[in-house]
């Protein structure tokens, strides 16, 4: 039985990966800052399958303690300030947790057991104001936010520890990935959640930023599968994980509202004050390397992804209203 240690296990990606690894019969260690509060956040189905242990991204001593005690074979790092609406707030904290902490982790691995395999959740935000399209593993990085800059530092450290210390350290350059577990600060979930509220008569209007903004949106469950596959290869490497297709926020609205028999134009207001700075460039990933080496492909199209999210929000809200 293999042991995997997951940071950020209560978030969208952590839960999808935990579900996948439970199926694969792994022993799971959830590395969290506060085990008591993490216990309340973790889905009930995972509670008896995950051992929650103390882990502080700011303290290498807690990392060394957990690695020594639990001897993981694999580590997946999802602990981070998320992108989305908050990615310009508190740059020093983002720099520490999303960036410097990854060098603490890699260094802890090197000291405790260099055979541990490590996968970092990197981000398409590292490409930022991309110089070419679509973006692939060799595309130059030009981050446009504190979030992107911190993730790029971590990404560089992964490759430095791989080269200098021969660690099996991989970086998955994840483009936007969504699901019913996505936080409400992201535009996909903000829209599907509000559509459900409007459909149930709990709201009538939805205020958004730039409707013409485009993203390469995939399904989170597929993206964590790619990360697991990366750690099963003979060699560590970096992989872009993306669908290769973009859609606009306007298309997203159209699909979500039409799915419940509504016209988005009657409900959506575009607020120019909510436009993001530095969004002139479209991010779209070329995942050919992952498709050929990892034998990976996205399983869900955009329409299905969004309509599934709307259905899940309607179901969740309906059961809350009934209670
Ligand atoms: P991100 O790619 O990690 O920033 O993911 P988001 O889901 O937060 O944003 C995706 C795109 O939707 C960005 O281009 C935003 O500018 C755009 N967008 C438009 N309206 C909104 C909104 O109301 N909230 C968010 N979060 N994004 C919006």
GROMACS .gro file of C-alpha atoms and ligand atoms in nm:
model
  351
    1UNK     CA    1   0.000   0.000   0.000
    2UNK     CA    2   0.140   0.340  -0.102
    3UNK     CA    3   0.115   0.646   0.122
    4UNK     CA    4   0.032   0.989  -0.020
    5UNK     CA    5   0.055   1.314   0.171
    6UNK     CA    6  -0.173   1.588   0.041
    7UNK     CA    7  -0.161   1.954   0.141
    8UNK     CA    8  -0.473   2.162   0.079
    9UNK     CA    9  -0.678   1.844   0.109
   10UNK     CA   10  -1.002   2.029   0.199
   11UNK     CA   11  -1.001   2.232  -0.124
   12UNK     CA   12  -1.147   2.134  -0.460
   13UNK     CA   13  -0.836   1.961  -0.596
   14UNK     CA   14  -0.743   1.798  -0.265
   15UNK     CA   15  -1.084   1.632  -0.237
   16UNK     CA   16  -1.083   1.508  -0.598
   17UNK     CA   17  -0.733   1.368  -0.556
   18UNK     CA   18  -0.822   1.206  -0.221
   19UNK     CA   19  -1.125   1.038  -0.384
   20UNK     CA   20  -0.904   0.909  -0.666
   21UNK     CA   21  -0.635   0.777  -0.431
   22UNK     CA   22  -0.889   0.608  -0.203
   23UNK     CA   23  -1.002   0.414  -0.511
   24UNK     CA   24  -0.637   0.324  -0.577
   25UNK     CA   25  -0.606   0.193  -0.221
   26UNK     CA   26  -0.355   0.452  -0.093
   27UNK     CA   27  -0.305   0.537   0.272
   28UNK     CA   28  -0.383   0.910   0.287
   29UNK     CA   29  -0.225   1.175   0.503
   30UNK     CA   30  -0.393   1.517   0.500
   31UNK     CA   31  -0.127   1.772   0.596
   32UNK     CA   32  -0.316   2.067   0.746
   33UNK     CA   33  -0.255   2.373   0.964
   34UNK     CA   34  -0.536   2.291   1.205
   35UNK     CA   35  -0.654   1.927   1.211
   36UNK     CA   36  -0.962   2.010   1.425
   37UNK     CA   37  -1.102   2.264   1.179
   38UNK     CA   38  -0.998   2.056   0.875
   39UNK     CA   39  -1.208   1.773   1.016
   40UNK     CA   40  -1.514   1.996   0.987
   41UNK     CA   41  -1.435   2.096   0.628
   42UNK     CA   42  -1.352   1.754   0.482
   43UNK     CA   43  -1.643   1.574   0.310
   44UNK     CA   44  -1.791   1.309   0.545
   45UNK     CA   45  -1.708   1.028   0.301
   46UNK     CA   46  -1.337   1.101   0.341
   47UNK     CA   47  -1.327   1.146   0.717
   48UNK     CA   48  -1.242   0.788   0.809
   49UNK     CA   49  -1.009   0.749   0.510
   50UNK     CA   50  -0.770   1.038   0.578
   51UNK     CA   51  -0.536   1.086   0.872
   52UNK     CA   52  -0.508   1.459   0.940
   53UNK     CA   53  -0.167   1.574   1.063
   54UNK     CA   54  -0.009   1.906   1.170
   55UNK     CA   55   0.161   2.092   0.889
   56UNK     CA   56   0.242   2.460   0.862
   57UNK     CA   57   0.361   2.593   0.524
   58UNK     CA   58   0.562   2.855   0.717
   59UNK     CA   59   0.750   2.603   0.929
   60UNK     CA   60   0.996   2.353   0.787
   61UNK     CA   61   1.014   2.184   1.129
   62UNK     CA   62   0.648   2.073   1.102
   63UNK     CA   63   0.718   1.942   0.751
   64UNK     CA   64   1.022   1.743   0.862
   65UNK     CA   65   0.822   1.608   1.159
   66UNK     CA   66   0.533   1.489   0.939
   67UNK     CA   67   0.757   1.336   0.672
   68UNK     CA   68   0.967   1.154   0.931
   69UNK     CA   69   0.662   1.020   1.115
   70UNK     CA   70   0.443   0.921   0.818
   71UNK     CA   71   0.698   0.824   0.548
   72UNK     CA   72   0.493   0.917   0.240
   73UNK     CA   73   0.581   0.775  -0.103
   74UNK     CA   74   0.418   1.069  -0.281
   75UNK     CA   75   0.338   1.432  -0.193
   76UNK     CA   76   0.089   1.653  -0.373
   77UNK     CA   77   0.096   2.023  -0.292
   78UNK     CA   78  -0.234   2.210  -0.321
   79UNK     CA   79  -0.191   2.436  -0.019
   80UNK     CA   80  -0.206   2.789  -0.156
   81UNK     CA   81  -0.385   3.116  -0.166
   82UNK     CA   82  -0.615   3.064  -0.464
   83UNK     CA   83  -0.619   3.267  -0.782
   84UNK     CA   84  -0.947   3.428  -0.883
   85UNK     CA   85  -1.065   3.746  -0.718
   86UNK     CA   86  -0.805   3.748  -0.438
   87UNK     CA   87  -0.491   3.712  -0.643
   88UNK     CA   88  -0.376   4.073  -0.602
   89UNK     CA   89  -0.441   4.087  -0.226
   90UNK     CA   90  -0.166   4.044   0.033
   91UNK     CA   91   0.128   3.990  -0.201
   92UNK     CA   92   0.380   3.911   0.080
   93UNK     CA   93   0.162   3.630   0.222
   94UNK     CA   94   0.095   3.491  -0.127
   95UNK     CA   95   0.469   3.502  -0.197
   96UNK     CA   96   0.545   3.306   0.118
   97UNK     CA   97   0.274   3.036   0.102
   98UNK     CA   98   0.253   2.990  -0.277
   99UNK     CA   99   0.623   3.041  -0.338
  100UNK     CA  100   0.885   3.019  -0.064
  101UNK     CA  101   0.701   2.742   0.123
  102UNK     CA  102   0.759   2.510  -0.173
  103UNK     CA  103   1.135   2.544  -0.130
  104UNK     CA  104   1.079   2.456   0.240
  105UNK     CA  105   0.894   2.142   0.128
  106UNK     CA  106   1.151   2.038  -0.133
  107UNK     CA  107   1.429   2.092   0.114
  108UNK     CA  108   1.245   1.890   0.379
  109UNK     CA  109   1.208   1.604   0.126
  110UNK     CA  110   1.580   1.621   0.045
  111UNK     CA  111   1.668   1.601   0.415
  112UNK     CA  112   1.420   1.331   0.523
  113UNK     CA  113   1.389   1.100   0.221
  114UNK     CA  114   1.496   1.206  -0.129
  115UNK     CA  115   1.306   0.909  -0.277
  116UNK     CA  116   0.970   1.077  -0.202
  117UNK     CA  117   0.793   1.180  -0.524
  118UNK     CA  118   0.656   1.535  -0.531
  119UNK     CA  119   0.398   1.705  -0.749
  120UNK     CA  120   0.342   2.080  -0.741
  121UNK     CA  121   0.013   2.235  -0.856
  122UNK     CA  122   0.152   2.510  -1.078
  123UNK     CA  123  -0.067   2.752  -1.266
  124UNK     CA  124  -0.131   2.898  -1.610
  125UNK     CA  125  -0.115   3.237  -1.433
  126UNK     CA  126   0.265   3.196  -1.455
  127UNK     CA  127   0.232   3.268  -1.829
  128UNK     CA  128   0.043   3.588  -1.747
  129UNK     CA  129   0.090   3.826  -2.036
  130UNK     CA  130   0.190   3.535  -2.256
  131UNK     CA  131   0.415   3.598  -2.551
  132UNK     CA  132   0.274   3.314  -2.763
  133UNK     CA  133  -0.043   3.113  -2.793
  134UNK     CA  134  -0.119   2.836  -2.712
  135UNK     CA  135   0.120   2.808  -2.417
  136UNK     CA  136   0.329   2.495  -2.365
  137UNK     CA  137   0.609   2.383  -2.130
  138UNK     CA  138   0.874   2.593  -2.308
  139UNK     CA  139   0.668   2.914  -2.340
  140UNK     CA  140   0.839   3.202  -2.153
  141UNK     CA  141   0.670   3.302  -1.829
  142UNK     CA  142   0.554   3.658  -1.774
  143UNK     CA  143   0.337   3.666  -1.461
  144UNK     CA  144   0.097   3.960  -1.417
  145UNK     CA  145  -0.010   3.906  -1.055
  146UNK     CA  146   0.152   3.834  -0.716
  147UNK     CA  147  -0.016   3.495  -0.741
  148UNK     CA  148   0.148   3.416  -1.078
  149UNK     CA  149   0.488   3.541  -0.961
  150UNK     CA  150   0.478   3.327  -0.645
  151UNK     CA  151   0.371   3.017  -0.838
  152UNK     CA  152   0.657   3.079  -1.082
  153UNK     CA  153   0.910   3.089  -0.799
  154UNK     CA  154   0.778   2.751  -0.679
  155UNK     CA  155   0.783   2.611  -1.033
  156UNK     CA  156   1.147   2.716  -1.072
  157UNK     CA  157   1.239   2.556  -0.739
  158UNK     CA  158   1.083   2.226  -0.850
  159UNK     CA  159   1.308   2.219  -1.153
  160UNK     CA  160   1.615   2.332  -0.954
  161UNK     CA  161   1.566   2.054  -0.695
  162UNK     CA  162   1.509   1.803  -0.974
  163UNK     CA  163   1.833   1.903  -1.148
  164UNK     CA  164   2.058   1.973  -0.850
  165UNK     CA  165   1.943   1.707  -0.603
  166UNK     CA  166   1.792   1.452  -0.840
  167UNK     CA  167   1.455   1.470  -0.662
  168UNK     CA  168   1.155   1.319  -0.837
  169UNK     CA  169   0.978   1.655  -0.845
  170UNK     CA  170   0.711   1.737  -1.105
  171UNK     CA  171   0.520   2.050  -1.186
  172UNK     CA  172   0.172   2.033  -1.335
  173UNK     CA  173   0.096   2.364  -1.507
  174UNK     CA  174  -0.278   2.362  -1.451
  175UNK     CA  175  -0.506   2.581  -1.657
  176UNK     CA  176  -0.842   2.678  -1.499
  177UNK     CA  177  -1.017   2.371  -1.364
  178UNK     CA  178  -1.364   2.378  -1.218
  179UNK     CA  179  -1.633   2.165  -1.055
  180UNK     CA  180  -1.922   2.179  -0.811
  181UNK     CA  181  -1.652   2.209  -0.541
  182UNK     CA  182  -1.504   2.528  -0.686
  183UNK     CA  183  -1.508   2.830  -0.452
  184UNK     CA  184  -1.767   3.103  -0.508
  185UNK     CA  185  -1.492   3.357  -0.584
  186UNK     CA  186  -1.435   3.197  -0.925
  187UNK     CA  187  -1.650   3.305  -1.213
  188UNK     CA  188  -1.775   2.956  -1.312
  189UNK     CA  189  -1.911   2.872  -0.968
  190UNK     CA  190  -2.028   3.229  -0.906
  191UNK     CA  191  -2.243   3.200  -1.219
  192UNK     CA  192  -2.373   2.845  -1.163
  193UNK     CA  193  -2.458   2.922  -0.800
  194UNK     CA  194  -2.642   3.244  -0.891
  195UNK     CA  195  -2.827   3.072  -1.178
  196UNK     CA  196  -2.951   2.814  -0.927
  197UNK     CA  197  -3.062   3.093  -0.691
  198UNK     CA  198  -3.241   3.281  -0.969
  199UNK     CA  199  -3.411   2.961  -1.088
  200UNK     CA  200  -3.533   2.892  -0.732
  201UNK     CA  201  -3.657   3.250  -0.690
  202UNK     CA  202  -3.390   3.339  -0.434
  203UNK     CA  203  -3.224   3.608  -0.648
  204UNK     CA  204  -3.288   3.795  -0.971
  205UNK     CA  205  -2.970   3.968  -1.081
  206UNK     CA  206  -2.605   3.872  -1.132
  207UNK     CA  207  -2.327   4.130  -1.148
  208UNK     CA  208  -2.010   4.024  -1.333
  209UNK     CA  209  -1.686   4.174  -1.463
  210UNK     CA  210  -1.571   4.143  -1.823
  211UNK     CA  211  -1.808   3.915  -2.017
  212UNK     CA  212  -1.563   3.891  -2.307
  213UNK     CA  213  -1.282   3.749  -2.087
  214UNK     CA  214  -1.183   3.407  -2.215
  215UNK     CA  215  -1.038   3.110  -2.030
  216UNK     CA  216  -0.935   2.750  -2.099
  217UNK     CA  217  -1.171   2.575  -1.853
  218UNK     CA  218  -1.152   2.202  -1.774
  219UNK     CA  219  -1.289   1.961  -1.511
  220UNK     CA  220  -1.090   1.946  -1.184
  221UNK     CA  221  -1.126   1.567  -1.152
  222UNK     CA  222  -0.937   1.523  -1.480
  223UNK     CA  223  -0.656   1.756  -1.372
  224UNK     CA  224  -0.573   1.571  -1.049
  225UNK     CA  225  -0.567   1.244  -1.248
  226UNK     CA  226  -0.294   1.399  -1.467
  227UNK     CA  227  -0.095   1.487  -1.154
  228UNK     CA  228  -0.118   1.131  -1.024
  229UNK     CA  229  -0.009   1.000  -1.364
  230UNK     CA  230   0.290   1.236  -1.362
  231UNK     CA  231   0.416   1.069  -1.044
  232UNK     CA  232   0.383   0.717  -1.189
  233UNK     CA  233   0.629   0.785  -1.476
  234UNK     CA  234   0.990   0.659  -1.488
  235UNK     CA  235   1.113   1.021  -1.489
  236UNK     CA  236   1.001   1.344  -1.326
  237UNK     CA  237   0.897   1.623  -1.562
  238UNK     CA  238   0.670   1.926  -1.610
  239UNK     CA  239   0.339   1.908  -1.794
  240UNK     CA  240   0.083   2.160  -1.916
  241UNK     CA  241  -0.268   2.036  -1.827
  242UNK     CA  242  -0.543   2.206  -2.027
  243UNK     CA  243  -0.826   2.146  -2.272
  244UNK     CA  244  -0.676   2.359  -2.552
  245UNK     CA  245  -1.006   2.542  -2.611
  246UNK     CA  246  -1.126   2.874  -2.470
  247UNK     CA  247  -1.473   3.007  -2.400
  248UNK     CA  248  -1.590   3.350  -2.291
  249UNK     CA  249  -1.769   3.441  -1.969
  250UNK     CA  250  -2.061   3.539  -2.193
  251UNK     CA  251  -2.078   3.183  -2.340
  252UNK     CA  252  -2.061   3.048  -1.986
  253UNK     CA  253  -2.364   3.261  -1.890
  254UNK     CA  254  -2.552   3.156  -2.199
  255UNK     CA  255  -2.503   2.785  -2.132
  256UNK     CA  256  -2.582   2.810  -1.759
  257UNK     CA  257  -2.898   3.022  -1.794
  258UNK     CA  258  -3.031   2.839  -2.100
  259UNK     CA  259  -2.991   2.509  -1.915
  260UNK     CA  260  -3.262   2.618  -1.668
  261UNK     CA  261  -3.483   2.783  -1.934
  262UNK     CA  262  -3.373   3.144  -1.869
  263UNK     CA  263  -3.221   3.418  -2.085
  264UNK     CA  264  -2.897   3.552  -1.933
  265UNK     CA  265  -2.956   3.895  -2.088
  266UNK     CA  266  -3.249   3.947  -1.851
  267UNK     CA  267  -3.037   3.888  -1.540
  268UNK     CA  268  -2.667   3.961  -1.599
  269UNK     CA  269  -2.518   4.308  -1.548
  270UNK     CA  270  -2.165   4.382  -1.663
  271UNK     CA  271  -1.978   4.604  -1.417
  272UNK     CA  272  -1.679   4.784  -1.572
  273UNK     CA  273  -1.539   4.849  -1.221
  274UNK     CA  274  -1.494   4.474  -1.177
  275UNK     CA  275  -1.271   4.433  -1.484
  276UNK     CA  276  -0.928   4.293  -1.398
  277UNK     CA  277  -0.603   4.476  -1.474
  278UNK     CA  278  -0.367   4.321  -1.731
  279UNK     CA  279  -0.607   4.087  -1.907
  280UNK     CA  280  -0.523   4.168  -2.265
  281UNK     CA  281  -0.379   3.825  -2.339
  282UNK     CA  282  -0.568   3.502  -2.379
  283UNK     CA  283  -0.439   3.200  -2.190
  284UNK     CA  284  -0.489   2.868  -2.367
  285UNK     CA  285  -0.283   2.556  -2.305
  286UNK     CA  286  -0.117   2.308  -2.539
  287UNK     CA  287  -0.123   1.982  -2.344
  288UNK     CA  288   0.026   1.761  -2.621
  289UNK     CA  289   0.308   1.647  -2.392
  290UNK     CA  290   0.068   1.525  -2.119
  291UNK     CA  291  -0.155   1.366  -2.382
  292UNK     CA  292   0.129   1.163  -2.530
  293UNK     CA  293   0.351   1.085  -2.228
  294UNK     CA  294   0.081   1.054  -1.959
  295UNK     CA  295  -0.182   0.916  -2.198
  296UNK     CA  296  -0.412   1.182  -2.054
  297UNK     CA  297  -0.708   1.364  -2.206
  298UNK     CA  298  -0.992   1.573  -2.062
  299UNK     CA  299  -1.305   1.361  -2.013
  300UNK     CA  300  -1.565   1.639  -2.002
  301UNK     CA  301  -1.657   1.912  -2.250
  302UNK     CA  302  -1.731   2.270  -2.145
  303UNK     CA  303  -2.109   2.251  -2.180
  304UNK     CA  304  -2.131   1.933  -1.971
  305UNK     CA  305  -1.898   2.081  -1.709
  306UNK     CA  306  -2.115   2.391  -1.666
  307UNK     CA  307  -2.455   2.219  -1.680
  308UNK     CA  308  -2.337   1.961  -1.423
  309UNK     CA  309  -2.232   2.247  -1.195
  310UNK     CA  310  -2.571   2.420  -1.235
  311UNK     CA  311  -2.751   2.090  -1.154
  312UNK     CA  312  -2.533   2.037  -0.846
  313UNK     CA  313  -2.601   2.392  -0.722
  314UNK     CA  314  -2.976   2.353  -0.771
  315UNK     CA  315  -2.969   2.023  -0.582
  316UNK     CA  316  -2.761   2.165  -0.296
  317UNK     CA  317  -2.974   2.481  -0.263
  318UNK     CA  318  -3.300   2.287  -0.283
  319UNK     CA  319  -3.197   2.063   0.005
  320UNK     CA  320  -3.083   2.366   0.212
  321UNK     CA  321  -3.412   2.547   0.151
  322UNK     CA  322  -3.612   2.236   0.251
  323UNK     CA  323  -3.425   2.203   0.585
  324LIG     P1  324  -0.880   3.300  -1.266
  324LIG     O1  325  -0.848   3.268  -1.407
  324LIG     O2  326  -0.806   3.215  -1.170
  324LIG     O3  327  -0.867   3.443  -1.236
  324LIG     O4  328  -1.033   3.256  -1.246
  324LIG     P2  329  -1.170   3.340  -1.228
  324LIG     O5  330  -1.278   3.240  -1.237
  324LIG     O6  331  -1.167   3.424  -1.106
  324LIG     O7  332  -1.174   3.441  -1.353
  324LIG     C1  333  -1.187   3.394  -1.485
  324LIG     C2  334  -1.215   3.512  -1.577
  324LIG     O8  335  -1.348   3.559  -1.557
  324LIG     C3  336  -1.124   3.632  -1.556
  324LIG     O9  337  -1.083   3.677  -1.683
  324LIG     C4  338  -1.214   3.737  -1.492
  324LIG    O10  339  -1.177   3.870  -1.525
  324LIG     C5  340  -1.347   3.701  -1.555
  324LIG     N1  341  -1.463   3.748  -1.477
  324LIG     C6  342  -1.566   3.822  -1.524
  324LIG     N2  343  -1.653   3.848  -1.428
  324LIG     C7  344  -1.606   3.791  -1.314
  324LIG     C8  345  -1.654   3.784  -1.179
  324LIG    O11  346  -1.757   3.839  -1.144
  324LIG     N3  347  -1.578   3.713  -1.090
  324LIG     C9  348  -1.460   3.650  -1.127
  324LIG     N4  349  -1.392   3.580  -1.036
  324LIG     N5  350  -1.413   3.657  -1.253
  324LIG    C10  351  -1.484   3.725  -1.345
   0.00000   0.00000   0.00000
